[in-house]
Amino acid sequence: MTAPSRAVDESAAADVDVVVIGAGLSGLTAAHRLRQFGARVAVFEAASRVGGRVASARVGGVHVDLGGTFVGPGQDRIVALADEVGVSRFPTYTAGQNVIRWRGQHRRYRGTVPPVGASLLDVGRVQLTLDRLARSVPCGDPAAAPQAAQWDAESLGSWLRRSHASAAARDLIAIAGRTTWGCEPDEISFLHALHYIHQAGGLSAMLDTAGGAQEEHFVEGSHEIAVRLAAGLGDALRLDSPVRRVEADGGEVRVSTDRETVRARAVIVAVPPSLRTRIEFSPALPPVQTQMSQRWPAGVLSKAYAVYDRPFWRDHDLSGQGVSDTGPAFITFDAGPAGPDAPGVLLGFIGGVYAREWDDLPLAERRARALSSFADLFGPKALDATGYIDQRWGAEPWVAGGPTAAPGPGAVVPYASALAAPVGRVLWAGTETASRWTGFMDGAVRAGERAALQARALLSDPSTDDDQTGALR
Ligand SMILES: Cc1cc2nc3c(=O)[nH]c(=O)nc-3n(C[C@H](O)[C@H](O)[C@H](O)COP(=O)(O)OP(=O)(O)OC[C@H]3O[C@@H](n4cnc5c(N)ncnc54)[C@H](O)[C@@H]3O)c2cc1C
């Protein structure tokens, strides 16, 4: 999982076209595209590995994705990038029936929307209304929505109550929200929720497995895309190098870690919004930028994987997909490798209010509770895991949560425009700055590609070429 740390070469580092801060998918994509344009880049990564919110591990002889995993229709940029670096995809296992544990009852169903009794019609009504309202929020510019101020002033939770959504509809949306933003409905701006739904192509596209964003995953794992991009960067990549300071001075930007300062003509900051505050900018960023970073915190989403000798649920015509109105794991998938004799792998998501309690427990207790959730859905055999691993993203110092930023009420209209707006030679990437598939791996790649084009335009513009040091023409 970890690329080897490389020695710092001061002479090579002294003068580049663009410094990229952060070697997640977004920063790595930006650097990769810039090099294809002929630019000289340096990439600084705070952690001792690349990938950020994508990471991988082996457990029980099986590879698992600890962060971003699934891709689906419309996510063209991550798919194109994976194809480019030779990482292949396979369909998520969906054969058989899904299960739901709801109000103490256990039922099987097919499709995405689980049977929640008499409230099913209301769930459909809420979904249709959310999709309809979402379409009026312009992708990439939520503040331009006709009712932006009103919707930003309330949370998704307060809107659900105001709309007289049934308890079942509210609980199902809460489950979707914990997986999507890692927070509770009362913690997220309703305008942000609508914008997010629209830019992902609607609730079905966002939540479905077959035909939706969970349709496929990568054979070699999503992290392998980052590893291969990093390998192509060679010595241009420095691990264990948190950037502390960015100083813009005329036509030059100086980027400093604890070990070195690199001079460049532009910098792309590809870190999550809340982590921008850990970098000191000189001159200081416009106040709206700093305030945005403080008001766009990461959600909390963790993952638990259990490995079994075989996928026993498949013998009972079960897909491995489950939903539960109790935690800690409230959504599950069959995340096993393809192949008839492959071991079974169950993935459970633990987010929002559940993650806050579960993340703090010792490993043995986290394992026991996650397996107990799996057993609630798939029977007592789920307790007999041969391997177990979990990942608590809220405990990762340079990611600080996941899967993406979760702005609360009032944080979108005044601040969303600051996410991606360049500040002189300081450009922004990261999935949160994308206007399509923001929050997803695809959004990270899109944002990296957009930032690379912005940097190329900046470097090619003679009116900004006041230092005459760049190689890019
Ligand atoms: C549990 C979980 C499940 C997910 N599931 C999916 C999924 O199924 N499908 C999907 O498409 N997406 C999923 N996502 C979201 C997806 O992983 C992210 O959208 C994407 O990986 C973000 O990439 P990024 O490059 O924008 O940011 P990051 O991956 O966060 O990269 C930012 C990088 O910047 C580094 N950094 C931070 N500060 C500094 C600094 N000062 N100096 C230098 N480096 C710094 C960090 O170490 C990090 O490597 C999931 C995420 C999580 C956490």
Coordinates of N, CA, C and O in Angstrom, one line a residue, residues 44-192:
F44 N 3.9 17.3 -3.3 CA 4.2 17.1 -1.8 C 3.0 16.4 -1.2 O 1.8 16.8 -1.3
E45 N 3.3 15.3 -0.5 CA 2.2 14.5 0.2 C 2.6 14.4 1.6 O 3.7 14.0 2.0
A46 N 1.6 14.8 2.5 CA 1.9 14.8 3.9 C 2.1 13.4 4.5 O 2.9 13.2 5.4
A47 N 1.3 12.4 4.0 CA 1.3 11.1 4.6 C 2.5 10.3 4.0 O 3.2 10.7 3.1
S48 N 2.7 9.1 4.6 CA 3.8 8.3 4.1 C 3.4 7.3 3.0 O 4.0 6.4 2.6
R49 N 2.2 7.6 2.5 CA 1.7 6.8 1.3 C 0.9 7.7 0.4 O 0.4 8.8 0.9
V50 N 0.6 7.3 -0.8 CA -0.2 8.1 -1.7 C -1.7 7.6 -1.6 O -1.9 6.5 -1.0
G51 N -2.6 8.4 -2.1 CA -4.0 7.9 -2.3 C -5.0 8.6 -1.4 O -6.2 8.6 -1.8
G52 N -4.6 9.2 -0.3 CA -5.5 9.9 0.5 C -6.7 9.0 0.9 O -6.5 8.0 1.6
R53 N -7.9 9.4 0.4 CA -9.1 8.7 0.8 C -9.3 7.4 0.0 O -10.3 6.7 0.1
V54 N -8.3 7.0 -0.8 CA -8.3 5.6 -1.3 C -7.1 4.9 -0.7 O -6.0 5.5 -0.7
A55 N -7.3 3.7 -0.2 CA -6.3 2.9 0.4 C -6.6 1.5 0.3 O -7.8 1.2 0.0
S56 N -5.7 0.6 0.4 CA -6.0 -0.8 0.3 C -5.3 -1.6 1.3 O -4.3 -1.2 1.9
A57 N -5.8 -2.8 1.5 CA -5.1 -3.8 2.5 C -5.4 -5.2 2.0 O -6.3 -5.4 1.2
R58 N -4.6 -6.1 2.5 CA -5.0 -7.5 2.3 C -5.4 -8.1 3.6 O -4.8 -7.9 4.6
V59 N -6.5 -8.9 3.6 CA -7.0 -9.5 4.8 C -7.5 -10.9 4.4 O -8.2 -11.0 3.4
G60 N -7.1 -11.9 5.1 CA -7.5 -13.3 4.8 C -7.1 -13.7 3.3 O -7.9 -14.4 2.7
G61 N -6.0 -13.1 2.8 CA -5.6 -13.4 1.5 C -6.4 -12.7 0.4 O -6.2 -12.9 -0.8
V62 N -7.2 -11.7 0.8 CA -8.1 -11.0 -0.1 C -7.7 -9.5 -0.1 O -7.5 -9.0 1.0
H63 N -7.7 -8.9 -1.2 CA -7.5 -7.5 -1.3 C -8.8 -6.7 -1.0 O -9.9 -7.1 -1.5
V64 N -8.8 -5.7 -0.2 CA -10.0 -4.9 0.1 C -9.7 -3.4 0.0 O -8.5 -3.0 0.2
D65 N -10.7 -2.6 -0.5 CA -10.5 -1.2 -0.6 C -11.0 -0.5 0.7 O -12.1 -0.7 1.1
L66 N -10.1 0.2 1.4 CA -10.5 0.7 2.7 C -11.2 2.1 2.6 O -11.9 2.5 3.5
G67 N -11.1 2.7 1.4 CA -11.8 4.0 1.2 C -12.7 3.9 0.0 O -13.4 2.9 -0.2
G68 N -12.5 4.8 -1.0 CA -13.3 4.8 -2.2 C -13.2 3.5 -2.9 O -12.1 3.0 -3.1
T69 N -14.3 2.9 -3.4 CA -14.3 1.6 -4.0 C -15.1 1.6 -5.3 O -14.5 1.2 -6.3
F70 N -16.4 2.0 -5.3 CA -17.3 1.7 -6.4 C -17.3 2.8 -7.4 O -17.0 4.0 -7.1
V71 N -17.5 2.4 -8.7 CA -17.8 3.4 -9.8 C -19.0 2.9 -10.5 O -19.4 1.8 -10.4
G72 N -19.6 3.9 -11.3 CA -20.8 3.5 -12.0 C -20.9 4.4 -13.2 O -20.1 5.2 -13.6
P73 N -22.1 4.2 -14.0 CA -22.3 4.9 -15.2 C -22.2 6.4 -15.0 O -22.7 7.0 -14.0
G74 N -21.6 7.1 -16.0 CA -21.4 8.5 -15.9 C -20.1 9.0 -15.3 O -19.7 10.1 -15.4
Q75 N -19.5 8.0 -14.6 CA -18.2 8.4 -13.9 C -17.0 8.1 -14.9 O -16.1 7.3 -14.7
D76 N -17.1 8.9 -16.0 CA -16.2 8.7 -17.1 C -14.8 9.0 -16.9 O -13.9 8.3 -17.5
R77 N -14.5 9.9 -16.0 CA -13.1 10.4 -15.9 C -12.3 9.4 -15.0 O -11.1 9.1 -15.4
I78 N -12.8 8.9 -13.9 CA -12.1 7.9 -13.2 C -11.9 6.6 -14.0 O -10.9 6.0 -13.9
V79 N -12.9 6.3 -14.8 CA -12.9 5.0 -15.6 C -11.8 5.2 -16.7 O -11.0 4.3 -16.9
A80 N -11.8 6.4 -17.3 CA -10.8 6.6 -18.3 C -9.4 6.6 -17.7 O -8.4 6.0 -18.3
L81 N -9.2 7.2 -16.6 CA -7.9 7.2 -15.9 C -7.5 5.8 -15.6 O -6.3 5.4 -15.8
A82 N -8.4 5.0 -15.0 CA -8.1 3.6 -14.6 C -7.7 2.8 -15.9 O -6.7 2.1 -15.9
D83 N -8.4 3.0 -17.0 CA -8.1 2.4 -18.2 C -6.7 2.8 -18.7 O -5.9 1.9 -19.1
E84 N -6.4 4.0 -18.5 CA -5.1 4.6 -19.0 C -3.9 3.9 -18.2 O -2.9 3.6 -18.8
V85 N -4.1 3.7 -16.9 CA -3.0 3.1 -16.2 C -3.2 1.5 -16.0 O -2.4 0.9 -15.3
G86 N -4.2 1.0 -16.7 CA -4.3 -0.5 -16.8 C -4.9 -1.1 -15.6 O -4.6 -2.3 -15.3
V87 N -5.8 -0.4 -14.9 CA -6.5 -1.0 -13.8 C -7.9 -1.4 -14.2 O -8.6 -0.5 -14.8
S88 N -8.3 -2.6 -14.1 CA -9.6 -3.1 -14.7 C -10.7 -3.2 -13.7 O -10.5 -3.1 -12.4
R89 N -11.9 -3.3 -14.2 CA -13.1 -3.3 -13.3 C -13.9 -4.6 -13.4 O -13.8 -5.3 -14.4
F90 N -14.7 -4.9 -12.3 CA -15.6 -6.0 -12.4 C -16.9 -5.6 -11.7 O -16.9 -4.7 -10.8
P91 N -18.0 -6.3 -12.1 CA -19.3 -5.9 -11.5 C -19.5 -6.2 -10.0 O -19.0 -7.3 -9.6
T92 N -20.1 -5.4 -9.3 CA -20.4 -5.7 -7.9 C -21.4 -6.8 -7.9 O -22.3 -6.9 -8.8
Y93 N -21.3 -7.8 -7.0 CA -22.2 -8.9 -7.0 C -23.6 -8.5 -6.6 O -23.8 -7.9 -5.5
T94 N -24.6 -8.8 -7.5 CA -25.9 -8.4 -7.2 C -26.9 -9.5 -7.3 O -28.2 -9.3 -7.1
A95 N -26.5 -10.7 -7.7 CA -27.4 -11.8 -7.9 C -28.1 -12.1 -6.6 O -27.6 -12.1 -5.5
G96 N -29.4 -12.5 -6.7 CA -30.2 -12.8 -5.5 C -30.9 -11.7 -4.9 O -31.0 -10.6 -5.4
Q97 N -31.4 -11.9 -3.7 CA -32.2 -10.9 -3.0 C -31.4 -10.1 -2.0 O -30.4 -10.6 -1.4
N98 N -31.9 -8.9 -1.7 CA -31.3 -8.1 -0.7 C -32.1 -8.3 0.6 O -33.1 -8.9 0.6
V99 N -31.5 -7.9 1.7 CA -32.2 -8.1 3.0 C -32.3 -6.8 3.7 O -31.4 -5.9 3.6
I100 N -33.4 -6.7 4.5 CA -33.5 -5.5 5.3 C -33.9 -6.0 6.7 O -34.7 -6.9 6.9
R101 N -33.3 -5.3 7.7 CA -33.8 -5.5 9.1 C -34.4 -4.2 9.6 O -33.7 -3.2 9.6
W102 N -35.7 -4.2 9.8 CA -36.4 -3.0 10.0 C -37.4 -3.1 11.1 O -38.2 -4.0 11.0
R103 N -37.3 -2.3 12.1 CA -38.3 -2.4 13.2 C -38.4 -3.8 13.8 O -39.5 -4.3 14.1
G104 N -37.2 -4.5 13.9 CA -37.2 -5.8 14.5 C -37.6 -6.9 13.5 O -37.4 -8.1 13.8
Q105 N -38.0 -6.6 12.3 CA -38.4 -7.6 11.3 C -37.3 -7.8 10.3 O -36.6 -6.9 10.0
H106 N -37.3 -9.0 9.7 CA -36.3 -9.4 8.7 C -37.0 -9.7 7.4 O -37.8 -10.6 7.4
R107 N -36.6 -9.0 6.3 CA -37.3 -9.3 5.0 C -36.3 -9.3 3.9 O -35.3 -8.6 4.0
R108 N -36.7 -10.0 2.8 CA -35.9 -10.0 1.6 C -36.6 -9.1 0.6 O -37.8 -8.9 0.6
Y109 N -35.8 -8.5 -0.3 CA -36.4 -7.7 -1.4 C -35.4 -7.6 -2.6 O -34.3 -8.0 -2.4
R110 N -35.9 -7.0 -3.7 CA -35.1 -6.8 -4.8 C -35.1 -5.3 -5.1 O -36.1 -4.6 -4.8
G111 N -34.1 -4.8 -5.8 CA -34.0 -3.4 -6.1 C -33.3 -2.6 -5.1 O -32.8 -3.1 -4.1
T112 N -33.4 -1.2 -5.2 CA -32.7 -0.3 -4.3 C -33.6 0.0 -3.1 O -33.1 0.1 -2.0
V113 N -34.9 0.3 -3.3 CA -35.7 0.8 -2.2 C -36.3 -0.4 -1.4 O -37.1 -1.2 -2.0
P114 N -35.9 -0.5 -0.2 CA -36.4 -1.6 0.6 C -37.8 -1.5 1.0 O -38.3 -0.4 1.2
P115 N -38.5 -2.6 1.3 CA -39.9 -2.6 1.7 C -40.0 -2.1 3.1 O -39.6 -2.8 4.0
V116 N -40.6 -1.0 3.3 CA -40.7 -0.5 4.7 C -42.2 -0.3 5.0 O -42.7 0.7 5.6
G117 N -43.0 -1.3 4.6 CA -44.4 -1.4 5.0 C -45.2 -0.3 4.3 O -45.0 0.1 3.2
A118 N -46.2 0.2 5.1 CA -47.1 1.2 4.5 C -46.4 2.5 4.1 O -47.0 3.3 3.3
S119 N -45.2 2.7 4.6 CA -44.5 3.9 4.3 C -43.8 3.9 2.9 O -43.2 4.9 2.5
L120 N -43.9 2.8 2.2 CA -43.2 2.7 1.0 C -43.6 3.8 0.0 O -42.8 4.4 -0.7
L121 N -44.9 4.1 -0.1 CA -45.4 5.2 -1.0 C -44.8 6.5 -0.6 O -44.4 7.3 -1.5
D122 N -44.7 6.7 0.7 CA -44.1 8.0 1.2 C -42.6 8.1 0.8 O -42.2 9.2 0.5
V123 N -41.9 7.0 0.9 CA -40.5 7.0 0.5 C -40.4 7.4 -1.0 O -39.6 8.2 -1.3
G124 N -41.3 6.9 -1.8 CA -41.3 7.2 -3.2 C -41.6 8.7 -3.4 O -40.9 9.4 -4.2
R125 N -42.5 9.2 -2.6 CA -42.9 10.7 -2.7 C -41.7 11.5 -2.4 O -41.3 12.5 -3.1
V126 N -41.0 11.2 -1.3 CA -39.9 12.0 -0.8 C -38.7 11.9 -1.9 O -38.1 12.9 -2.2
Q127 N -38.5 10.7 -2.4 CA -37.4 10.6 -3.4 C -37.8 11.4 -4.6 O -36.9 12.2 -5.1
L128 N -39.0 11.4 -5.1 CA -39.4 12.1 -6.3 C -39.2 13.6 -6.0 O -38.7 14.4 -6.9
T129 N -39.7 14.1 -4.8 CA -39.6 15.5 -4.5 C -38.1 15.9 -4.4 O -37.7 17.0 -5.0
L130 N -37.3 15.1 -3.8 CA -35.9 15.5 -3.7 C -35.2 15.6 -5.1 O -34.5 16.5 -5.4
D131 N -35.5 14.6 -5.9 CA -35.0 14.7 -7.3 C -35.5 15.9 -8.1 O -34.7 16.5 -8.8
R132 N -36.8 16.2 -7.9 CA -37.3 17.4 -8.6 C -36.7 18.7 -8.1 O -36.2 19.5 -8.9
L133 N -36.6 18.8 -6.8 CA -36.0 20.1 -6.3 C -34.5 20.1 -6.7 O -34.0 21.2 -7.0
A134 N -33.9 19.0 -6.7 CA -32.4 19.0 -7.0 C -32.2 19.5 -8.4 O -31.1 20.2 -8.6
R135 N -33.1 19.2 -9.3 CA -32.8 19.6 -10.7 C -32.8 21.1 -10.8 O -32.3 21.6 -11.8
S136 N -33.4 21.9 -9.9 CA -33.4 23.3 -10.0 C -32.1 23.9 -9.4 O -31.9 25.2 -9.4
V137 N -31.2 23.1 -8.9 CA -29.9 23.6 -8.4 C -28.8 23.5 -9.4 O -28.4 22.3 -9.7
P138 N -28.3 24.5 -10.0 CA -27.3 24.4 -11.0 C -26.0 23.7 -10.5 O -25.5 24.0 -9.5
C139 N -25.6 22.7 -11.3 CA -24.4 22.0 -11.0 C -23.2 23.0 -10.9 O -23.0 23.7 -11.9
G140 N -22.4 22.9 -9.9 CA -21.3 23.8 -9.7 C -21.6 25.2 -9.2 O -20.7 25.9 -8.9
D141 N -22.9 25.5 -9.1 CA -23.2 26.9 -8.6 C -24.5 26.8 -7.8 O -25.5 27.4 -8.2
P142 N -24.5 26.1 -6.7 CA -25.7 25.9 -5.9 C -26.3 27.2 -5.4 O -27.5 27.3 -5.3
A143 N -25.5 28.3 -5.2 CA -26.0 29.6 -4.7 C -26.9 30.2 -5.8 O -27.7 31.1 -5.4
A144 N -26.8 29.8 -7.0 CA -27.7 30.4 -8.1 C -29.1 29.7 -8.2 O -29.9 30.1 -9.0
A145 N -29.3 28.7 -7.3 CA -30.7 28.1 -7.3 C -31.7 29.1 -6.9 O -31.4 30.0 -6.0
P146 N -32.9 29.1 -7.5 CA -33.9 30.2 -7.2 C -34.2 30.2 -5.7 O -34.4 31.3 -5.2
Q147 N -34.2 29.1 -5.0 CA -34.6 29.1 -3.6 C -33.4 28.8 -2.7 O -33.5 28.3 -1.6
A148 N -32.2 29.2 -3.2 CA -30.9 28.9 -2.6 C -30.9 29.3 -1.1 O -30.6 28.6 -0.2
A149 N -31.3 30.6 -0.9 CA -31.2 31.1 0.5 C -32.0 30.3 1.5 O -31.6 30.0 2.6
Q150 N -33.3 30.1 1.0 CA -34.2 29.4 1.9 C -33.7 27.9 2.2 O -33.7 27.5 3.3
W151 N -33.2 27.3 1.1 CA -32.8 25.9 1.3 C -31.5 25.8 2.1 O -31.3 24.8 2.8
D152 N -30.7 26.8 1.9 CA -29.4 26.7 2.7 C -29.6 27.1 4.2 O -28.8 26.7 5.0
A153 N -30.7 27.7 4.4 CA -31.0 28.1 5.8 C -31.5 26.9 6.7 O -31.6 27.0 7.9
E154 N -31.9 25.8 6.0 CA -32.3 24.7 6.8 C -31.5 23.5 6.5 O -30.7 23.4 5.5
S155 N -31.7 22.4 7.3 CA -31.0 21.2 7.1 C -31.9 20.2 6.3 O -33.1 20.4 6.2
L156 N -31.2 19.1 5.8 CA -32.0 18.1 5.2 C -33.0 17.5 6.2 O -34.2 17.2 5.9
G157 N -32.6 17.4 7.5 CA -33.5 16.8 8.5 C -34.7 17.7 8.7 O -35.9 17.2 8.8
S158 N -34.5 19.1 8.8 CA -35.7 19.9 9.1 C -36.6 20.0 7.8 O -37.8 20.0 8.0
W159 N -36.0 19.9 6.6 CA -36.9 19.8 5.4 C -37.7 18.5 5.5 O -38.9 18.6 5.2
L160 N -37.2 17.4 5.9 CA -37.9 16.1 5.9 C -39.1 16.3 6.9 O -40.2 15.9 6.6
R161 N -38.8 16.9 8.0 CA -39.9 17.1 9.0 C -41.0 18.1 8.5 O -42.2 17.8 8.6
R162 N -40.5 19.2 7.9 CA -41.4 20.2 7.3 C -42.3 19.6 6.2 O -43.4 20.0 6.0
S163 N -41.7 18.6 5.5 CA -42.5 17.9 4.4 C -43.3 16.8 4.9 O -43.9 16.0 4.1
H164 N -43.4 16.6 6.2 CA -44.2 15.6 6.8 C -43.8 14.2 6.3 O -44.7 13.3 6.1
A165 N -42.5 14.0 6.1 CA -42.0 12.7 5.7 C -42.3 11.7 6.8 O -42.1 12.1 8.0
S166 N -42.7 10.5 6.5 CA -42.9 9.5 7.5 C -41.6 9.1 8.2 O -40.5 9.4 7.7
A167 N -41.8 8.5 9.4 CA -40.6 8.1 10.2 C -39.7 7.2 9.3 O -38.5 7.3 9.3
A168 N -40.3 6.3 8.6 CA -39.6 5.3 7.7 C -38.8 6.1 6.7 O -37.6 5.8 6.4
A169 N -39.4 7.0 6.0 CA -38.7 7.8 4.9 C -37.6 8.6 5.6 O -36.5 8.6 5.0
R170 N -37.8 9.2 6.7 CA -36.7 9.9 7.4 C -35.6 9.0 7.7 O -34.4 9.4 7.5
D171 N -35.9 7.8 8.3 CA -34.8 6.9 8.7 C -34.0 6.4 7.4 O -32.8 6.2 7.5
L172 N -34.8 6.1 6.3 CA -34.1 5.6 5.1 C -33.1 6.7 4.6 O -32.0 6.5 4.2
I173 N -33.7 8.0 4.5 CA -32.8 9.1 4.0 C -31.6 9.3 5.0 O -30.5 9.6 4.5
A174 N -31.8 9.1 6.3 CA -30.7 9.2 7.2 C -29.6 8.2 6.9 O -28.4 8.5 6.9
I175 N -30.0 6.9 6.5 CA -29.1 5.9 6.2 C -28.3 6.3 4.9 O -27.1 6.2 4.9
A176 N -29.1 6.8 3.9 CA -28.4 7.2 2.7 C -27.4 8.3 3.0 O -26.3 8.4 2.4
G177 N -27.9 9.3 3.8 CA -27.0 10.4 4.2 C -25.7 10.1 4.9 O -24.7 10.6 4.6
R178 N -25.9 9.1 5.8 CA -24.7 8.7 6.6 C -23.6 8.1 5.6 O -22.4 8.3 5.8
T179 N -24.1 7.3 4.6 CA -23.2 6.7 3.7 C -22.6 7.8 2.7 O -21.5 7.7 2.3
T180 N -23.5 8.7 2.3 CA -23.1 9.7 1.3 C -22.2 10.8 1.9 O -21.2 11.2 1.2
W181 N -22.6 11.3 3.1 CA -21.8 12.5 3.6 C -21.2 12.2 5.0 O -20.5 13.0 5.5
G182 N -21.5 11.0 5.6 CA -20.9 10.7 6.9 C -21.5 11.6 8.0 O -20.8 11.9 8.9
C183 N -22.8 12.0 7.8 CA -23.3 12.8 8.9 C -24.8 12.6 9.0 O -25.4 11.8 8.2
E184 N -25.5 13.2 10.0 CA -26.9 13.0 10.2 C -27.6 14.1 9.3 O -27.1 15.1 9.0
P185 N -28.9 13.8 9.0 CA -29.7 14.8 8.2 C -29.7 16.2 8.8 O -29.8 17.2 8.1
D186 N -29.7 16.3 10.1 CA -29.8 17.6 10.7 C -28.5 18.4 10.6 O -28.4 19.6 11.0
E187 N -27.4 17.7 10.2 CA -26.1 18.3 10.1 C -25.7 18.9 8.8 O -24.7 19.5 8.6
I188 N -26.6 18.6 7.7 CA -26.2 19.0 6.4 C -27.1 20.0 5.8 O -28.4 19.9 6.0
S189 N -26.6 21.0 5.1 CA -27.4 22.0 4.5 C -28.3 21.3 3.5 O -27.9 20.5 2.6
F190 N -29.6 21.7 3.5 CA -30.5 21.1 2.5 C -30.1 21.5 1.1 O -30.2 20.7 0.2
L191 N -29.6 22.7 0.9 CA -29.2 23.1 -0.4 C -28.0 22.2 -0.9 O -28.0 21.8 -2.0
H192 N -27.1 21.9 0.0 CA -26.0 21.1 -0.4 C -26.4 19.7 -0.7 O -26.0 19.1 -1.7

